[in-house]
Amino acid sequence: MDFRLENTAPGSQARAGTITTDRGDIHTPIFMPVGTAATVKGIFHRDLTDAGAEIILANTYHLYLRPGTAVLEQAGGVHGFSSWQGPVLTDSGGFQVFSLAGCRKLSEEGCRFSSHIDGSKHLFTPENVVDTQRSIGADIMMAFDECPPGDAPRDYAAKSLGLTHRWLERCFEQYAKTSPKYGHNQSLFPIVQGCVYPDLREESARFVQGFGADGYAIGGLAVGEPAPVMYEMIELVNGILPQDKPRYLMGVGTPVNILEAIDRGVDMFDCVMPTRNGRNGMLFTSEGIINIRNEKWKRDFSPIDPAGNCFADLHYSRAYLRHLAVSGEMLAAQIASLHNISFYLWLVKEARRRIVAGDFAGWKAQMVEKLSRRL
């Protein structure tokens, strides 16, 4: 994998670049739709491509449990299994494992957990998580880490960080011992942890640099801490991580969060919010946030986003989408999900265009104000 930094924005840390993988180029800043089980819920691959998606996510925990690595290997990896031919990034599954309160046991070896599907017992270690991601065939793999809650006490956060760093060493040892299974190169990204404690974040950012990775992730944010604290941690970490490698902020977030993080030097994003919130009637637009179930849209025959309905080939009115939503029609979730994904992709592409043009800072300030509104 290669990363070429092309532009930086005046008065900002915002960057525009290109990540080159064996399966295609990724133009940053980029939003990566979340396809947990090798599918972005309710959206065809063709529609993702038409909306401008250049890379999607899949999840190691979910694909390990179902359909399992044997099926994936027989299909030629997640690309052959799902027919998505662009790049794929896989989360290590650590966040999913550690969110199963009462169903896990953590140790130096790894994490023992019970399947949320059938209760069967499993063990994730740094080694077998790398092996599983080799079987999935992701173009970008994530190291196995512990993600402590945002309000974790400092002593717990410090202990967790030590374990994450020891696991990281084992991940890279296993990565060096193994090879891709399907003829395409795979990169392994370390994850910076440290909760909301600046000294721990700095320690982690400096530690992960020692692995000379193709890119670096920032984890453990947007898990309950205030947004200003999240931005402070991003600034701190990005001031330490290499300038010539992509930075991936995991699981973040709202459109405003994404613009603020781009302003602070982040290149890659993912979040379930566009599809999850869309299924519940929340729409993100260039003028603000809409709850499409509200009575006020019942006779509004304007497009979902009158200021920019080019986000997707969706020529449906707010009134029609509200009708579908309150009627419980499946099409409502599909339209809302595709609209939101298309909007997020438009947002990062427009940010890239503004970075290149040199007017990102002013545009970002205007957009943050608009995107914070409830319409």
Coordinates of C-alpha atoms in Angstrom, one line a residue:
M1 CA 0.0 0.0 0.0
D2 CA 1.2 3.5 -0.8
F3 CA 0.0 6.9 0.4
R4 CA 0.7 10.1 -1.5
L5 CA 0.0 13.4 0.3
E6 CA -1.1 15.9 -2.3
N7 CA -2.4 19.0 -0.6
T8 CA -2.9 20.6 2.8
A9 CA -5.4 23.4 3.6
P10 CA -4.2 26.9 4.5
G11 CA -4.9 27.6 8.2
S12 CA -5.8 24.0 8.9
Q13 CA -4.3 20.5 9.3
A14 CA -6.7 19.2 6.6
R15 CA -5.0 17.0 4.0
A16 CA -5.9 15.6 0.6
G17 CA -4.1 12.4 -0.6
T18 CA -4.4 9.1 -2.4
I19 CA -4.0 5.6 -1.0
T20 CA -3.0 3.1 -3.6
T21 CA -4.0 -0.5 -3.0
D22 CA -3.9 -3.6 -5.2
R23 CA -7.7 -3.2 -5.7
G24 CA -7.8 0.4 -6.5
D25 CA -7.1 4.0 -5.3
I26 CA -8.7 5.7 -2.4
H27 CA -8.9 9.4 -2.4
T28 CA -8.7 11.0 1.0
P29 CA -10.4 12.3 3.1
I30 CA -12.7 9.3 2.6
F31 CA -15.7 7.9 4.4
M32 CA -16.0 4.1 4.4
P33 CA -19.5 2.7 4.6
V34 CA -19.8 0.0 7.2
G35 CA -20.6 -3.5 5.9
T36 CA -20.4 -5.5 9.1
A37 CA -21.4 -8.8 7.7
A38 CA -20.1 -8.2 4.2
T39 CA -23.1 -6.0 3.4
V40 CA -23.9 -2.4 3.8
K41 CA -27.4 -2.8 5.1
G42 CA -30.1 -2.3 2.5
I43 CA -27.7 -1.0 -0.2
F44 CA -26.7 -2.8 -3.4
H45 CA -23.0 -2.7 -4.4
R46 CA -24.0 -0.9 -7.6
D47 CA -25.5 1.9 -5.6
L48 CA -22.5 2.2 -3.3
T49 CA -20.3 2.5 -6.4
D50 CA -22.7 5.1 -8.0
A51 CA -22.6 7.1 -4.7
G52 CA -18.8 7.2 -4.9
A53 CA -17.8 4.6 -2.3
E54 CA -14.1 3.6 -2.9
I55 CA -13.7 1.2 0.1
I56 CA -16.0 -0.5 2.6
L57 CA -15.7 -2.1 6.0
A58 CA -16.3 -5.6 7.1
N59 CA -16.0 -7.0 10.6
T60 CA -13.8 -9.8 11.7
Y61 CA -15.9 -10.9 14.7
H62 CA -19.1 -11.2 12.7
L63 CA -17.6 -12.9 9.7
Y64 CA -15.6 -15.3 11.9
L65 CA -18.8 -16.4 13.5
R66 CA -20.9 -16.4 10.4
P67 CA -20.3 -17.7 7.7
G68 CA -16.9 -18.7 9.1
T69 CA -13.4 -18.7 7.6
A70 CA -13.8 -22.0 5.9
V71 CA -16.6 -20.7 3.7
L72 CA -14.8 -17.4 3.1
E73 CA -11.6 -19.2 2.0
Q74 CA -13.6 -21.5 -0.4
A75 CA -15.2 -18.4 -1.9
G76 CA -11.8 -16.7 -2.4
G77 CA -12.2 -14.3 0.5
V78 CA -14.7 -11.6 1.2
H79 CA -14.3 -10.1 -2.2
G80 CA -15.2 -13.4 -4.0
F81 CA -17.9 -14.1 -1.4
S82 CA -19.7 -10.7 -1.7
S83 CA -18.7 -9.7 -5.2
W84 CA -17.4 -6.3 -4.0
Q85 CA -14.2 -5.8 -6.0
G86 CA -13.0 -2.6 -4.3
P87 CA -10.8 -2.4 -1.3
V88 CA -12.0 -3.7 2.1
L89 CA -10.9 -2.8 5.6
T90 CA -11.7 -5.1 8.5
D91 CA -12.0 -4.1 12.1
S92 CA -10.2 -6.7 14.3
G93 CA -13.4 -7.5 16.1
G94 CA -12.0 -6.2 19.4
F95 CA -14.7 -3.6 19.9
Q96 CA -17.4 -6.1 19.3
V97 CA -15.9 -8.6 21.8
F98 CA -15.4 -6.0 24.5
S99 CA -18.9 -4.6 24.1
L100 CA -20.3 -8.0 25.2
A101 CA -20.5 -7.1 28.9
G102 CA -20.6 -10.3 31.0
C103 CA -19.8 -12.5 28.1
R104 CA -16.0 -12.2 28.0
K105 CA -12.9 -13.0 29.9
L106 CA -9.8 -11.0 29.3
S107 CA -6.2 -12.2 29.8
E108 CA -2.7 -11.8 28.5
E109 CA -3.5 -14.7 26.1
G110 CA -6.4 -12.9 24.5
C111 CA -10.1 -12.7 25.0
R112 CA -12.5 -15.6 25.6
F113 CA -16.1 -14.8 24.7
S114 CA -19.5 -16.3 24.0
S115 CA -21.1 -16.0 20.6
H116 CA -24.1 -13.7 20.5
I117 CA -25.6 -16.1 17.9
D118 CA -25.6 -19.4 19.8
G119 CA -23.6 -19.0 23.0
S120 CA -20.7 -21.1 21.8
K121 CA -17.3 -20.4 23.4
H122 CA -14.4 -18.8 21.4
L123 CA -11.0 -17.3 21.9
F124 CA -9.5 -14.4 20.1
T125 CA -5.8 -13.9 20.3
P126 CA -3.6 -11.4 18.5
E127 CA -2.3 -14.3 16.4
N128 CA -5.6 -15.8 15.3
V129 CA -7.2 -12.4 14.7
V130 CA -4.5 -11.8 12.1
D131 CA -5.0 -15.3 10.7
T132 CA -8.8 -14.7 10.4
Q133 CA -8.2 -11.4 8.6
R134 CA -5.8 -13.2 6.2
S135 CA -8.7 -15.6 5.5
I136 CA -11.2 -12.8 5.0
G137 CA -8.8 -11.2 2.6
A138 CA -9.1 -7.6 3.7
D139 CA -6.8 -5.1 2.0
I140 CA -6.4 -3.2 5.3
M141 CA -6.4 -5.2 8.6
M142 CA -6.6 -3.9 12.1
A143 CA -4.5 -5.0 15.1
F144 CA -6.3 -6.6 18.0
D145 CA -6.7 -4.2 20.9
E146 CA -8.8 -3.5 23.9
C147 CA -11.2 -0.5 23.7
P148 CA -11.8 0.9 27.2
P149 CA -14.9 3.0 27.8
G150 CA -14.6 6.8 27.6
D151 CA -15.0 7.2 31.4
A152 CA -12.4 4.5 32.3
P153 CA -10.3 5.4 35.4
R154 CA -6.7 6.3 34.6
D155 CA -5.2 3.2 36.2
Y156 CA -7.5 0.9 34.2
A157 CA -6.7 2.9 31.0
A158 CA -3.0 2.5 31.6
K159 CA -3.2 -1.2 32.3
S160 CA -5.4 -1.7 29.2
L161 CA -2.9 0.3 27.1
G162 CA 0.0 -1.9 28.2
L163 CA -2.0 -5.0 27.2
T164 CA -2.9 -3.4 23.8
H165 CA 0.8 -2.7 23.1
R166 CA 1.9 -6.2 24.0
W167 CA -0.8 -7.6 21.8
L168 CA 0.3 -5.3 19.0
E169 CA 3.8 -6.7 19.1
R170 CA 2.3 -10.2 18.7
C171 CA 0.0 -9.1 15.9
F172 CA 3.0 -7.8 13.9
E173 CA 5.0 -10.9 14.6
Q174 CA 2.2 -13.0 13.2
Y175 CA 1.7 -10.6 10.3
A176 CA 5.4 -11.1 9.4
K177 CA 5.1 -14.9 9.6
T178 CA 2.0 -15.2 7.3
S179 CA 1.2 -14.2 3.7
P180 CA -1.9 -13.1 1.8
K181 CA -4.1 -16.0 0.6
Y182 CA -5.6 -14.5 -2.5
G183 CA -2.7 -12.8 -4.4
H184 CA -3.4 -9.2 -3.1
N185 CA -1.2 -7.4 -0.6
Q186 CA -2.6 -6.7 2.9
S187 CA -1.6 -3.9 5.3
L188 CA -1.9 -4.0 9.1
F189 CA -2.7 -0.8 10.9
P190 CA -1.8 -0.4 14.7
I191 CA -4.4 1.4 16.8
V192 CA -3.6 4.3 19.1
Q193 CA -5.4 3.9 22.4
G194 CA -5.1 5.7 25.8
C195 CA -8.7 6.8 26.5
V196 CA -8.9 10.5 27.4
Y197 CA -5.5 10.8 29.1
P198 CA -3.1 12.9 27.1
D199 CA 0.0 11.3 28.5
L200 CA -1.3 7.8 27.6
R201 CA -2.3 8.9 24.1
E202 CA 1.1 10.4 23.5
E203 CA 2.8 7.2 24.8
S204 CA 0.7 5.1 22.4
A205 CA 1.2 7.4 19.4
R206 CA 4.9 7.2 19.9
F207 CA 4.9 3.4 20.5
V208 CA 3.0 2.5 17.3
Q209 CA 5.3 4.5 15.1
G210 CA 8.0 1.9 15.8
F211 CA 6.2 -0.6 13.6
G212 CA 6.7 1.3 10.4
A213 CA 3.1 0.5 9.4
D214 CA 1.4 1.5 6.2
G215 CA -1.1 3.6 8.2
Y216 CA -2.3 4.2 11.7
A217 CA -5.7 4.2 13.4
I218 CA -7.0 6.2 16.3
G219 CA -9.4 4.1 18.4
G220 CA -11.3 4.5 21.7
L221 CA -12.9 7.8 20.9
A222 CA -16.6 8.7 20.5
V223 CA -17.3 6.2 23.3
G224 CA -18.9 8.6 25.7
E225 CA -16.4 11.4 26.2
P226 CA -17.4 15.0 25.3
A227 CA -16.7 16.1 21.8
P228 CA -14.1 18.8 22.8
V229 CA -12.1 16.1 24.5
M230 CA -12.2 13.9 21.5
Y231 CA -10.9 16.7 19.3
E232 CA -8.2 17.4 21.8
M233 CA -7.0 13.8 21.6
I234 CA -7.1 13.8 17.8
E235 CA -4.9 17.0 17.7
L236 CA -2.5 15.5 20.2
V237 CA -2.2 12.1 18.3
N238 CA -1.9 13.6 14.8
G239 CA 0.8 15.9 16.0
I240 CA 2.9 12.8 16.7
L241 CA 1.9 10.3 14.0
P242 CA 3.9 10.3 10.7
Q243 CA 2.8 12.9 8.2
D244 CA 3.4 10.6 5.2
K245 CA 1.0 7.9 6.3
P246 CA -2.9 7.8 6.4
R247 CA -4.7 8.3 9.7
Y248 CA -7.9 6.5 10.4
L249 CA -10.4 7.7 13.1
M250 CA -12.4 4.6 14.0
G251 CA -16.2 4.7 14.4
V252 CA -16.6 8.5 14.1
G253 CA -19.2 9.9 13.6
T254 CA -21.6 12.8 12.8
P255 CA -21.0 15.0 9.8
V256 CA -19.8 17.7 12.2
N257 CA -17.4 15.3 13.9
I258 CA -16.0 14.3 10.5
L259 CA -15.4 17.9 9.4
E260 CA -13.8 18.8 12.7
A261 CA -11.5 15.7 12.5
I262 CA -10.6 16.4 8.9
D263 CA -9.6 19.9 10.1
R264 CA -7.3 18.2 12.6
G265 CA -5.6 16.0 10.0
V266 CA -7.6 12.8 9.8
D267 CA -7.9 11.0 6.4
M268 CA -10.2 8.0 6.9
F269 CA -13.6 7.5 8.7
D270 CA -16.2 4.9 9.2
C271 CA -19.5 4.9 11.1
V272 CA -22.8 3.0 11.2
M273 CA -24.7 6.3 11.8
P274 CA -25.7 6.9 8.1
T275 CA -27.5 3.6 7.7
R276 CA -28.5 3.0 11.4
N277 CA -30.0 6.4 11.8
G278 CA -31.5 6.3 8.3
R279 CA -33.4 3.2 9.2
N280 CA -34.9 5.1 12.1
G281 CA -35.9 8.1 10.0
M282 CA -33.0 10.5 10.6
L283 CA -31.7 12.1 7.4
F284 CA -28.5 14.2 7.1
T285 CA -28.7 17.0 4.5
S286 CA -26.6 20.0 3.5
E287 CA -28.9 22.3 5.4
G288 CA -29.3 20.3 8.6
I289 CA -30.9 17.2 10.1
I290 CA -34.4 15.9 9.3
N291 CA -36.6 13.5 11.3
I292 CA -38.6 12.3 8.3
R293 CA -41.4 10.9 10.5
N294 CA -42.4 14.4 11.7
E295 CA -45.8 15.6 10.7
K296 CA -44.3 18.8 9.2
W297 CA -43.1 16.8 6.2
K298 CA -46.5 15.3 5.3
R299 CA -47.1 17.8 2.5
D300 CA -43.6 18.8 1.7
F301 CA -43.1 17.7 -1.9
S302 CA -39.6 19.1 -2.2
P303 CA -36.6 16.8 -2.6
I304 CA -35.0 15.3 0.4
D305 CA -32.1 17.7 0.1
P306 CA -33.2 20.6 -2.1
A307 CA -29.8 22.2 -2.0
G308 CA -28.1 19.1 -3.4
N309 CA -30.2 16.2 -4.5
C310 CA -27.3 15.0 -6.7
F311 CA -26.0 13.0 -3.7
A312 CA -27.7 10.0 -5.1
D313 CA -30.1 9.3 -8.0
L314 CA -33.0 9.7 -5.6
H315 CA -35.9 11.8 -6.9
Y316 CA -38.3 11.2 -4.0
S317 CA -40.0 13.9 -2.0
R318 CA -39.9 14.3 1.7
A319 CA -43.7 13.7 1.8
Y320 CA -43.3 10.4 0.0
L321 CA -40.4 9.2 2.1
R322 CA -42.4 10.2 5.3
H323 CA -45.3 8.2 4.0
L324 CA -43.1 5.1 3.4
A325 CA -41.5 5.5 6.9
V326 CA -44.8 5.8 8.9
S327 CA -46.3 3.0 6.8
G328 CA -43.4 0.6 7.7
E329 CA -42.4 0.1 4.1
M330 CA -38.9 -1.5 3.6
L331 CA -38.2 1.0 0.8
A332 CA -38.1 3.8 3.4
A333 CA -35.1 2.3 5.1
Q334 CA -33.4 1.7 1.7
I335 CA -33.9 5.3 0.5
A336 CA -32.9 6.9 3.8
S337 CA -29.8 4.7 4.1
L338 CA -28.7 5.4 0.5
H339 CA -29.3 9.1 0.9
N340 CA -27.3 9.3 4.1
I341 CA -24.4 7.2 2.7
S342 CA -24.4 9.4 -0.4
F343 CA -24.4 12.5 1.7
Y344 CA -21.5 11.4 3.8
L345 CA -19.5 10.5 0.6
W346 CA -20.4 13.9 -0.9
L347 CA -19.3 15.7 2.3
V348 CA -15.8 14.2 2.3
K349 CA -15.4 14.6 -1.4
E350 CA -16.4 18.3 -1.1
A351 CA -14.0 18.7 1.8
R352 CA -11.2 17.2 -0.5
R353 CA -12.2 19.6 -3.3
R354 CA -12.1 22.6 -0.9
I355 CA -8.7 21.5 0.5
V356 CA -7.3 21.4 -3.0
A357 CA -8.9 24.7 -3.9
G358 CA -7.5 26.3 -0.7
D359 CA -10.8 27.5 0.8
F360 CA -11.5 24.6 3.2
A361 CA -11.4 26.6 6.5
G362 CA -14.1 29.1 5.5
W363 CA -16.3 26.4 3.9
K364 CA -15.9 24.1 6.9
A365 CA -17.0 26.8 9.3
Q366 CA -20.2 27.5 7.3
M367 CA -21.0 23.8 7.0
V368 CA -20.5 23.1 10.7
E369 CA -23.1 25.7 11.4
K370 CA -25.6 24.3 8.9
L371 CA -25.0 20.6 9.8
S372 CA -25.7 21.3 13.5
R373 CA -29.3 22.5 12.8
R374 CA -32.4 20.4 13.3
L375 CA -34.9 21.2 10.5

